[in-house]
CSV table of C-alpha atoms and ligand atoms in Angstrom, one decimal:
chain,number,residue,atom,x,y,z
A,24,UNK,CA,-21.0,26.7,131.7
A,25,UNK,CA,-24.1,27.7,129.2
A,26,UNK,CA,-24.3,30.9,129.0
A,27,UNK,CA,-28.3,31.7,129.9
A,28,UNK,CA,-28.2,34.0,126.4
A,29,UNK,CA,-26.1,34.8,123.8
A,30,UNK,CA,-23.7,38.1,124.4
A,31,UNK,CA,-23.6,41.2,122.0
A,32,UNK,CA,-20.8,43.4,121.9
A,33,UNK,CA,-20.5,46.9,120.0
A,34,UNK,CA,-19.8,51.1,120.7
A,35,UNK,CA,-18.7,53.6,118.6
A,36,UNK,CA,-15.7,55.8,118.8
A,37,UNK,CA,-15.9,59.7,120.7
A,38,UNK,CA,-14.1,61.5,117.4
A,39,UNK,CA,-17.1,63.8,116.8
A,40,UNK,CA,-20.8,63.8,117.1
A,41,UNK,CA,-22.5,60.9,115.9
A,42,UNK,CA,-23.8,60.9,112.4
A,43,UNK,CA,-26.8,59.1,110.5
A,44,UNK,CA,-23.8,56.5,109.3
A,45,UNK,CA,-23.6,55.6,112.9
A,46,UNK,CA,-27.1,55.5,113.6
A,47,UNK,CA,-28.3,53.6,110.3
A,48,UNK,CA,-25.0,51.1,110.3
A,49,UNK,CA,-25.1,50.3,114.0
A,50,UNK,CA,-27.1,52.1,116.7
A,51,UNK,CA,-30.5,51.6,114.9
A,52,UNK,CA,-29.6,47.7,114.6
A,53,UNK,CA,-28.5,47.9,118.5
A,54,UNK,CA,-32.0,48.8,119.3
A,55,UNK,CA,-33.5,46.1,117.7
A,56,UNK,CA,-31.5,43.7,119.1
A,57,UNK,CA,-31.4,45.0,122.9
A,58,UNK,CA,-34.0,43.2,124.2
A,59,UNK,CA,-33.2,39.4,122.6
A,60,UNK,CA,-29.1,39.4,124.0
A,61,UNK,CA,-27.1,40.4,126.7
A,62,UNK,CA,-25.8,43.7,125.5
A,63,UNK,CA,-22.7,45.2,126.2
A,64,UNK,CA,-22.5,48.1,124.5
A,65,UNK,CA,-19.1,50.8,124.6
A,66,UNK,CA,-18.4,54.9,124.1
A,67,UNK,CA,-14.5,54.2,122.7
A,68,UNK,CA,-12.9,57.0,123.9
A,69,UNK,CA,-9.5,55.1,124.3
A,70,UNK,CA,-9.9,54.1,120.5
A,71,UNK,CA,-10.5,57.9,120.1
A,72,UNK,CA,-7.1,58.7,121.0
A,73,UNK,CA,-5.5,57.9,118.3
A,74,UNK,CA,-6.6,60.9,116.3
A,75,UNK,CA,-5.7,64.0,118.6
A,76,UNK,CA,-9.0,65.1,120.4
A,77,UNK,CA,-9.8,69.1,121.6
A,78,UNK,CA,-10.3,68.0,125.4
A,79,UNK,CA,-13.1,69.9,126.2
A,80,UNK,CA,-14.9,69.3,123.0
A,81,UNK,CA,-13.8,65.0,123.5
A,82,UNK,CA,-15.3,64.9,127.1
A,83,UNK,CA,-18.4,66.7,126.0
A,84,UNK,CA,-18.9,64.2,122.6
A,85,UNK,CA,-18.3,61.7,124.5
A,86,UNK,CA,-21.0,61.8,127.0
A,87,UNK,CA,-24.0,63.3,124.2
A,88,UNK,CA,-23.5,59.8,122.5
A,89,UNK,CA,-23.6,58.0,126.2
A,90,UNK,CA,-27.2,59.8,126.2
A,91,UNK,CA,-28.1,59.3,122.2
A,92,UNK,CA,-27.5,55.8,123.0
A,93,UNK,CA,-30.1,55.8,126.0
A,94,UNK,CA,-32.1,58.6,123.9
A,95,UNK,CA,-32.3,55.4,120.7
A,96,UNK,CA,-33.9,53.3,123.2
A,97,UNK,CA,-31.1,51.2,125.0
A,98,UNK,CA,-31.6,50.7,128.2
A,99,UNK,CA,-29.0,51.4,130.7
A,100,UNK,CA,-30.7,49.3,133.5
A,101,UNK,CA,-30.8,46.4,131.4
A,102,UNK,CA,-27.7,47.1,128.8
A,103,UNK,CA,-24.7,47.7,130.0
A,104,UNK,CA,-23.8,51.0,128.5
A,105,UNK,CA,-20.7,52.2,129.8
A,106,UNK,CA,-17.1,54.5,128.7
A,107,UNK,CA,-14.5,52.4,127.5
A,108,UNK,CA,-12.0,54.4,129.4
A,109,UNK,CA,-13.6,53.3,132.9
A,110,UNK,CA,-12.8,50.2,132.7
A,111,UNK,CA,-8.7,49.1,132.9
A,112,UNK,CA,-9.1,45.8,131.7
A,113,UNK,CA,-9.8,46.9,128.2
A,114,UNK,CA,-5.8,48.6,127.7
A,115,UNK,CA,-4.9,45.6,129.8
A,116,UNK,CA,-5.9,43.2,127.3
A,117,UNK,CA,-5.3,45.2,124.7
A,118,UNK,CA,-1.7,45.0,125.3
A,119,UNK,CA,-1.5,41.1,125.3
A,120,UNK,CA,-3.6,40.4,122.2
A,121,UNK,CA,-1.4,43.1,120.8
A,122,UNK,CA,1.7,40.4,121.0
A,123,UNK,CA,-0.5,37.6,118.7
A,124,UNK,CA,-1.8,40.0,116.3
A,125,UNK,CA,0.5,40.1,113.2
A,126,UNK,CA,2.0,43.0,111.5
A,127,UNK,CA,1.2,41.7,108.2
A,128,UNK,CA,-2.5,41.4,109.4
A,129,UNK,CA,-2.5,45.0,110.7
A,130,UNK,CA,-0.4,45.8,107.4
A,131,UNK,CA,-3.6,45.0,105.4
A,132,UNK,CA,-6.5,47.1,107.1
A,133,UNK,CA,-8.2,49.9,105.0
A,134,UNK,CA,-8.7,52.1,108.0
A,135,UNK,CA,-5.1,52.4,109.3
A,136,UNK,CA,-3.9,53.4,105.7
A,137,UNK,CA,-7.4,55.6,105.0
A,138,UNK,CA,-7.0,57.2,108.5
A,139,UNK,CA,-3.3,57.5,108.1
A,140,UNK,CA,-3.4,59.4,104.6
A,141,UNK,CA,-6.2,61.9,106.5
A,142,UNK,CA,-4.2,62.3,109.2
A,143,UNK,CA,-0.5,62.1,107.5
A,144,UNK,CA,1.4,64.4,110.7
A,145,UNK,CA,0.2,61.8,112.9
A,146,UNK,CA,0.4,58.1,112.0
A,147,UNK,CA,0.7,56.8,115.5
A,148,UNK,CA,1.3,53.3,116.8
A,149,UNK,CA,-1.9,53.4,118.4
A,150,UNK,CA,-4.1,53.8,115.1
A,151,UNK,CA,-1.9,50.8,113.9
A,152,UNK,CA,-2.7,48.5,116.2
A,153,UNK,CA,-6.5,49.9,116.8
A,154,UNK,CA,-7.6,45.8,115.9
A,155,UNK,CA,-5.8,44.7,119.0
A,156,UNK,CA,-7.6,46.6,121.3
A,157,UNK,CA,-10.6,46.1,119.3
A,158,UNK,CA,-10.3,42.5,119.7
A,159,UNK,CA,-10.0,42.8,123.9
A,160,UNK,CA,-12.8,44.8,123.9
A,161,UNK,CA,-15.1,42.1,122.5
A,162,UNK,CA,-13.3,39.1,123.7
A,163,UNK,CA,-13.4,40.6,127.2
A,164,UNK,CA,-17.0,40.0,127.4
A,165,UNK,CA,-17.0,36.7,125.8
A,166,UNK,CA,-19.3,38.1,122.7
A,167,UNK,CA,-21.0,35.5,120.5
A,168,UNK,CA,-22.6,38.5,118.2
A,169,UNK,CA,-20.9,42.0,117.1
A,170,UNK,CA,-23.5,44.5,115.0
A,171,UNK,CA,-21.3,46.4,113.2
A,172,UNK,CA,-21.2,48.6,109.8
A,173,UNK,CA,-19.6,47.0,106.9
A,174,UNK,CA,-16.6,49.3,107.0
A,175,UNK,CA,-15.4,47.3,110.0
A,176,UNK,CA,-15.7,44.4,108.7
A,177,UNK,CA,-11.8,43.7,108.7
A,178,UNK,CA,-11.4,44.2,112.1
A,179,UNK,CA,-13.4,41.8,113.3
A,180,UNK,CA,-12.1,39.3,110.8
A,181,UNK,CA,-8.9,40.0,112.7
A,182,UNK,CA,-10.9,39.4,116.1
A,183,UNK,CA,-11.6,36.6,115.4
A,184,UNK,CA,-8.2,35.0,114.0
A,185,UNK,CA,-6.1,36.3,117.2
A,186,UNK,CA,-9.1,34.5,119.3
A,187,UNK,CA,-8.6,31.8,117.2
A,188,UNK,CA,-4.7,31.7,117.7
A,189,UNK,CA,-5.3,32.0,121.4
A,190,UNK,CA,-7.8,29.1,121.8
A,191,UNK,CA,-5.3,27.4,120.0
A,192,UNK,CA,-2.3,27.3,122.1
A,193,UNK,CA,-4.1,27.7,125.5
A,194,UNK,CA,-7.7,26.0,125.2
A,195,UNK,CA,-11.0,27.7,125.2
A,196,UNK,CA,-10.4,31.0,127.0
A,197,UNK,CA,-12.5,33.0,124.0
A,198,UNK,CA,-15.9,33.1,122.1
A,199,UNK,CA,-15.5,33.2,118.6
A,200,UNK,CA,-17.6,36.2,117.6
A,201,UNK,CA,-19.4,36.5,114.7
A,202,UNK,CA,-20.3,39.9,112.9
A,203,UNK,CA,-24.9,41.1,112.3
A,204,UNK,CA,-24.8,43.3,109.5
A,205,UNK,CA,-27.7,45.3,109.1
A,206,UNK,CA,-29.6,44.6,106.1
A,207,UNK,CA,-30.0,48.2,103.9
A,208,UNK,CA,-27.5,50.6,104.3
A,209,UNK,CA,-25.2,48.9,105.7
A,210,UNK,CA,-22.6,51.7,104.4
A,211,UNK,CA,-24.0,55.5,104.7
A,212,UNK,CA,-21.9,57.6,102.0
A,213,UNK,CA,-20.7,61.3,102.4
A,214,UNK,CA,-23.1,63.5,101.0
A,215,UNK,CA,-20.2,65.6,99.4
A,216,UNK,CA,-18.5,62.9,98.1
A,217,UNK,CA,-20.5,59.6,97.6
A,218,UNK,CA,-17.7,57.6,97.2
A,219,UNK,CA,-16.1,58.0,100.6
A,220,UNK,CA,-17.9,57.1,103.6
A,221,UNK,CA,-19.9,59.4,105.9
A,222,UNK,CA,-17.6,60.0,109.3
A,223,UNK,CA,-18.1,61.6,112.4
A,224,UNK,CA,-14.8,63.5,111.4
A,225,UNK,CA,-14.9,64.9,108.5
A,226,UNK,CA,-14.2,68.4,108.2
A,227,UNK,CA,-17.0,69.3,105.6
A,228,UNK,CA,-19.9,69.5,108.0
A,229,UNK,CA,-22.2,69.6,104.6
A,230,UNK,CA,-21.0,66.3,103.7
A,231,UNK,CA,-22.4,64.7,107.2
A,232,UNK,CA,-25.9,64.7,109.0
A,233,UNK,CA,-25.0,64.6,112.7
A,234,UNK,CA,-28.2,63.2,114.9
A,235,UNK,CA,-28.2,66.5,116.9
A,236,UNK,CA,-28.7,68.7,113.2
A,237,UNK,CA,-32.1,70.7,113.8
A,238,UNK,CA,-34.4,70.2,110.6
A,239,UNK,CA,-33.9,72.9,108.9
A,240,UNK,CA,-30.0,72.1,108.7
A,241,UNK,CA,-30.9,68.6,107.9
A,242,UNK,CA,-32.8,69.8,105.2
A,243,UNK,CA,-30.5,72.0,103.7
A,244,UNK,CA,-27.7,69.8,103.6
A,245,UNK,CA,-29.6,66.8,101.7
A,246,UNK,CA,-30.3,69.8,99.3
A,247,UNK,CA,-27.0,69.9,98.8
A,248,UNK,CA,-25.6,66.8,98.7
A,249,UNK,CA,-23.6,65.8,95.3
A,250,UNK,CA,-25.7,63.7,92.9
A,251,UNK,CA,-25.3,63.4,89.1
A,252,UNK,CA,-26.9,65.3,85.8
A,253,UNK,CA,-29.2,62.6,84.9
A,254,UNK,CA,-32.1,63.5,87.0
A,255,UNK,CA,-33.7,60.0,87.0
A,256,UNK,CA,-34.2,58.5,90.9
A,257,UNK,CA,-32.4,54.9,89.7
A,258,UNK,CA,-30.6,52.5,92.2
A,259,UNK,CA,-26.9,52.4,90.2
A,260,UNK,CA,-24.1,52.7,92.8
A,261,UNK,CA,-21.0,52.2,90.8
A,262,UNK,CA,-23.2,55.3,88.1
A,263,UNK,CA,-24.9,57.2,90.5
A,264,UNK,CA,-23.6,56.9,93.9
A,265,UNK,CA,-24.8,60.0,95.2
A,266,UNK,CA,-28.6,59.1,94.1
A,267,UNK,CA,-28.3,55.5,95.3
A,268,UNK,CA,-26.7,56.6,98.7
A,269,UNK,CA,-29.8,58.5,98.7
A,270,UNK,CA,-32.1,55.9,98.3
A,271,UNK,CA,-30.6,53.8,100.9
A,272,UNK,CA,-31.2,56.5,103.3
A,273,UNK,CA,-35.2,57.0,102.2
A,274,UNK,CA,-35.6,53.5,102.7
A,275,UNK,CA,-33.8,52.2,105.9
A,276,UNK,CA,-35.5,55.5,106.9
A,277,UNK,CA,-39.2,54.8,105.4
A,278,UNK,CA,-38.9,51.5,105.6
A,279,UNK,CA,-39.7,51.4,101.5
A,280,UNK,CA,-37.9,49.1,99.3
A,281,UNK,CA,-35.2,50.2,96.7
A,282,UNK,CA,-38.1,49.6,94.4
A,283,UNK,CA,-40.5,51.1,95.4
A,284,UNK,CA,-38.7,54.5,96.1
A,285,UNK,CA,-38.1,54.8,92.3
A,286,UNK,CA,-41.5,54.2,91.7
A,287,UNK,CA,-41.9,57.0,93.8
A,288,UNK,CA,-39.9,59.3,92.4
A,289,UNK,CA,-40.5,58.6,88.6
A,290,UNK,CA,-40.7,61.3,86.9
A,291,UNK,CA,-39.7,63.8,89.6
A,292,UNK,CA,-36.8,65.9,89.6
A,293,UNK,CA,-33.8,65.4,92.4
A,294,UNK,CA,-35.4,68.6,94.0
A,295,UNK,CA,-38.5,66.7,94.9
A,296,UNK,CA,-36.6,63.6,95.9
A,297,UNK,CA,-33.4,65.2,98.1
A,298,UNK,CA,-36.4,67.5,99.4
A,299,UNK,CA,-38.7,64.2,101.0
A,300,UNK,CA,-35.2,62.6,102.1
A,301,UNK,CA,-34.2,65.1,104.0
A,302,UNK,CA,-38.0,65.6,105.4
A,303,UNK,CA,-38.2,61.8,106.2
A,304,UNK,CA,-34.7,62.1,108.2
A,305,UNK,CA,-35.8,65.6,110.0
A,306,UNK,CA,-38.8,62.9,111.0
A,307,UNK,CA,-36.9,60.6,112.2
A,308,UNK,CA,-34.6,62.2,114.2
A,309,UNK,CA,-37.4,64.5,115.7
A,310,UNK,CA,-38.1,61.9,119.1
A,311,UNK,CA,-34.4,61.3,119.4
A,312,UNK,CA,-34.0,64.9,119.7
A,313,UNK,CA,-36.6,65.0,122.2
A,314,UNK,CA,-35.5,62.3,124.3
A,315,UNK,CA,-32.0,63.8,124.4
A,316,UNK,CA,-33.4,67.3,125.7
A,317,UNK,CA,-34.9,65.8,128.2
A,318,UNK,CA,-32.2,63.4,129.4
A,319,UNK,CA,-29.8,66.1,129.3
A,320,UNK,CA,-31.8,68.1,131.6
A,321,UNK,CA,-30.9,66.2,134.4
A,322,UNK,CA,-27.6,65.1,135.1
A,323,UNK,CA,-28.7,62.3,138.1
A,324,UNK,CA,-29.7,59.4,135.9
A,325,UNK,CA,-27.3,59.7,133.2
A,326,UNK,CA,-24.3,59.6,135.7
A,327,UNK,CA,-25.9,57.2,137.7
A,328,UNK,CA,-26.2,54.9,135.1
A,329,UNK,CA,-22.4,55.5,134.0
A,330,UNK,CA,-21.3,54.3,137.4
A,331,UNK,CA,-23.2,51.2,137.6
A,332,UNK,CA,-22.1,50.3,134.5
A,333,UNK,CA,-18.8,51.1,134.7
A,334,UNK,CA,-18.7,48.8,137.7
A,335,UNK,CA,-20.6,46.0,135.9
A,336,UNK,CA,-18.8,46.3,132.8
A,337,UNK,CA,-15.0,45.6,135.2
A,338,UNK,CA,-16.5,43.2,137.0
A,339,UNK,CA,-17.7,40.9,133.5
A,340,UNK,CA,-14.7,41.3,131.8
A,341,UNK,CA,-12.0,41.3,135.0
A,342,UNK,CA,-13.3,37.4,135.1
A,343,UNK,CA,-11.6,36.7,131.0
A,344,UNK,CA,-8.4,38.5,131.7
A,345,UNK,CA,-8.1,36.4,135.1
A,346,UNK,CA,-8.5,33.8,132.7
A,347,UNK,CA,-5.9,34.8,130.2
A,348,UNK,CA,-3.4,35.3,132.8
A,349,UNK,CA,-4.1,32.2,134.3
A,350,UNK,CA,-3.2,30.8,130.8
A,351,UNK,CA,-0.3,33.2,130.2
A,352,UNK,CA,1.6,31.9,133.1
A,353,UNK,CA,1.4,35.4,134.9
A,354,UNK,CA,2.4,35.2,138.4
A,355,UNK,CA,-0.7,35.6,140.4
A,356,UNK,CA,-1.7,38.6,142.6
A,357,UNK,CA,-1.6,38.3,146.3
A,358,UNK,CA,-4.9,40.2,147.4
B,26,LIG,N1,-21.0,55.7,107.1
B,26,LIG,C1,-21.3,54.6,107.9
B,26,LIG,N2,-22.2,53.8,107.4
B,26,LIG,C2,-22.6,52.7,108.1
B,26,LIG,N3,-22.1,52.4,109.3
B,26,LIG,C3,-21.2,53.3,109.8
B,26,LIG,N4,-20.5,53.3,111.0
B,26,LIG,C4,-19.7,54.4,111.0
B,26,LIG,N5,-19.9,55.1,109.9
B,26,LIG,C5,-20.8,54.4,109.1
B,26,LIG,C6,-20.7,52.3,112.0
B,26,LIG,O1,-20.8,53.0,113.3
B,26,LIG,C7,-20.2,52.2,114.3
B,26,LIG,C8,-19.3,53.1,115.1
B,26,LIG,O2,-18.2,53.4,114.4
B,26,LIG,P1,-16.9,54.1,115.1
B,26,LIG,O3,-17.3,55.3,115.7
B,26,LIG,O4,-16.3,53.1,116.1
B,26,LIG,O5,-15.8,54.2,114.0
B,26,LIG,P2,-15.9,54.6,112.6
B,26,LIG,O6,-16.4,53.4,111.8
B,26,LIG,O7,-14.5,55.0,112.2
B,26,LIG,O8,-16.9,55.7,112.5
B,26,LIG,P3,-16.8,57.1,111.9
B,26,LIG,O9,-18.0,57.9,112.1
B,26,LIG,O10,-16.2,57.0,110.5
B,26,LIG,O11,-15.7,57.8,112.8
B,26,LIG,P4,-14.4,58.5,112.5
B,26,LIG,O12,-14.8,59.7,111.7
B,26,LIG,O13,-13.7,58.8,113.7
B,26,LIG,O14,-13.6,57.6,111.7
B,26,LIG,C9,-19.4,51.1,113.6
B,26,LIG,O15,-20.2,49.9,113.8
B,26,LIG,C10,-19.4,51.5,112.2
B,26,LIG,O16,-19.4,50.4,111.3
């Protein structure tokens, strides 16, 4: 049957408080695209367990980036925004696609071995595998689009080669996802080290802005983010990541091209320039702020919206892995 519109699947992981990274590579691109598809849109908190997680502090991350979502503008009435963890049919088929995923495809992805050298006492089966369960999670809603950041690029090559594989000895059971990159930015750098990427979980808090930093922290940290002698505002990542990480914030920020934002700044010293990045950010983030304070301030709607959702979300996806069993050759439940 034709579907009525096209489905989006993404969600981010609960391993810390969300960062500009998440918010310029994915969330802002969610928003533009939540009124055109039929979103589905996830907290990963199982993905989350494979890097250990301070209970208290998990549960609590978990459910501020349920409301940052809502606070961004997705709407939980109309999106379904909902916690991975609610809904058993994403370990479920998780598990299966984990026996047609390769180990020389898993061999190959950048996260398990950058994640595994950061975390070197704890190199778990879980983070090896991550792609499986990534896979389930988008195949369960039958996805045609994924918005994602560049960085996970790989896993949803992998997606889409296990779907593939499946289609291919059992008929069409999946959609064939295809990744929406967001224009600029697409990768948000660590402001301590420009050639790493910025990340929820990395220790340095100076090298990450998290969305719920006030301004004057904001500030202060693009103050001191790692740049280069030169002092000239130029677009040069492989020379001057630092600046040109920079610049891709001002402008998927502003809204001003590359261009123009060294037109800007010509002439000016990095003071001036880390100075209006860090005051165009503050900006930014100032309604989000808002809108989370008052969100938070009332428990009712957020929770009602979690248990809808949750219940939506089993419901849409419990229909594919009937599906896939069917296919398997599982012996049917008797209800
Ligand atoms: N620095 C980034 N630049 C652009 N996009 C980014 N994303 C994450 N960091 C950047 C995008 O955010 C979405 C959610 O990512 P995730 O939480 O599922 O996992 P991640 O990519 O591993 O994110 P983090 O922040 O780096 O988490 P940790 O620290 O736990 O590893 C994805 O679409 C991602 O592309």
């Amino acid at each position: 049957m034709e579907k009525e519109r096209k489905v989006l699947y993404s969600g981010m992981q609960a391993t810390g408080r969300l960062t500009i990274g998440n918010y310029i590579g994915a969330l802002k691109n969610w928003v533009n695209l939540n009124e055109e598809y039929d979103c589905f849109f996830g907290v990963m908190d199982l993905h989350s367990l494979t890097v250990r997680q301070n209970p208290k502090e998990f549960r609590d991350n978990a459910r501020l980036i349920y409301t940052q979502y809502v606070a961004a503008g997705l709407d939980p009435k109309k999106n379904c925004i909902y916690f991975q963890s609610h809904v058993p049919t994403h370990a479920e088929l998780g598990w299966i696609l984990d026996c047609f995923t390769y180990m020389g495809e898993l061999n190959r992805m950048t996260q398990f071995k950058d994640k595994s050298a950061k975390h070197a006492d704890n190199i778990n089966a879980g983070l090896f595998t991550y792609p499986a369960l990534m896979a389930a999670d988008i195949l369960l809603y039958q996805a045609d689009l994924v918005p994602i950041g560049a960085d996970q690029k790989q896993h949803l090559e992998i997606c889409r080669d296990v779907a593939m594989r499946f289609n291919s000895i059992y008929g069409d059971v999946f959609t064939i996802p295809e990744g929406f990159f967001g224009k600029v930015g697409a990768r948000i750098m660590s402001l301590a080290d420009p050639t790493k990427k910025m990340s929820k979980s990395d220790e340095n808090v100076n090298a990450t802005i998290y969305l719920v930093d006030d301004r004057d922290t904001i500030i202060r940290k693009f103050k001191k983010a790692v740049t280069d002698s030169d002092a000239c505002v130029r677009y040069d990542v492989e020379n001057k990541p630092g600046v040109s990480n920079l610049i891709d914030i001002y402008s998927v920020i502003t809204g001003k091209s590359k261009e123009d934002t060294e037109k800007e700044f010509e002439g000016k010293g990095y003071g001036d320039f880390k100075l209006a990045v860090g005051e165009a950010v503050a900006d930014a983030l100032d309604p989000l702020h808002k809108k989370v304070d008052e969100l938070l301030s009332d428990r009712t709607y957020i929770d009602e919206c979690i248990k809808e959702n949750a219940e939506k979300a089993y419901y849409v996806s419990s229909k594919t892995l009937r599906k896939v069993h069917k296919k398997l050759g599982l012996t049917e439940r008797i209800r």
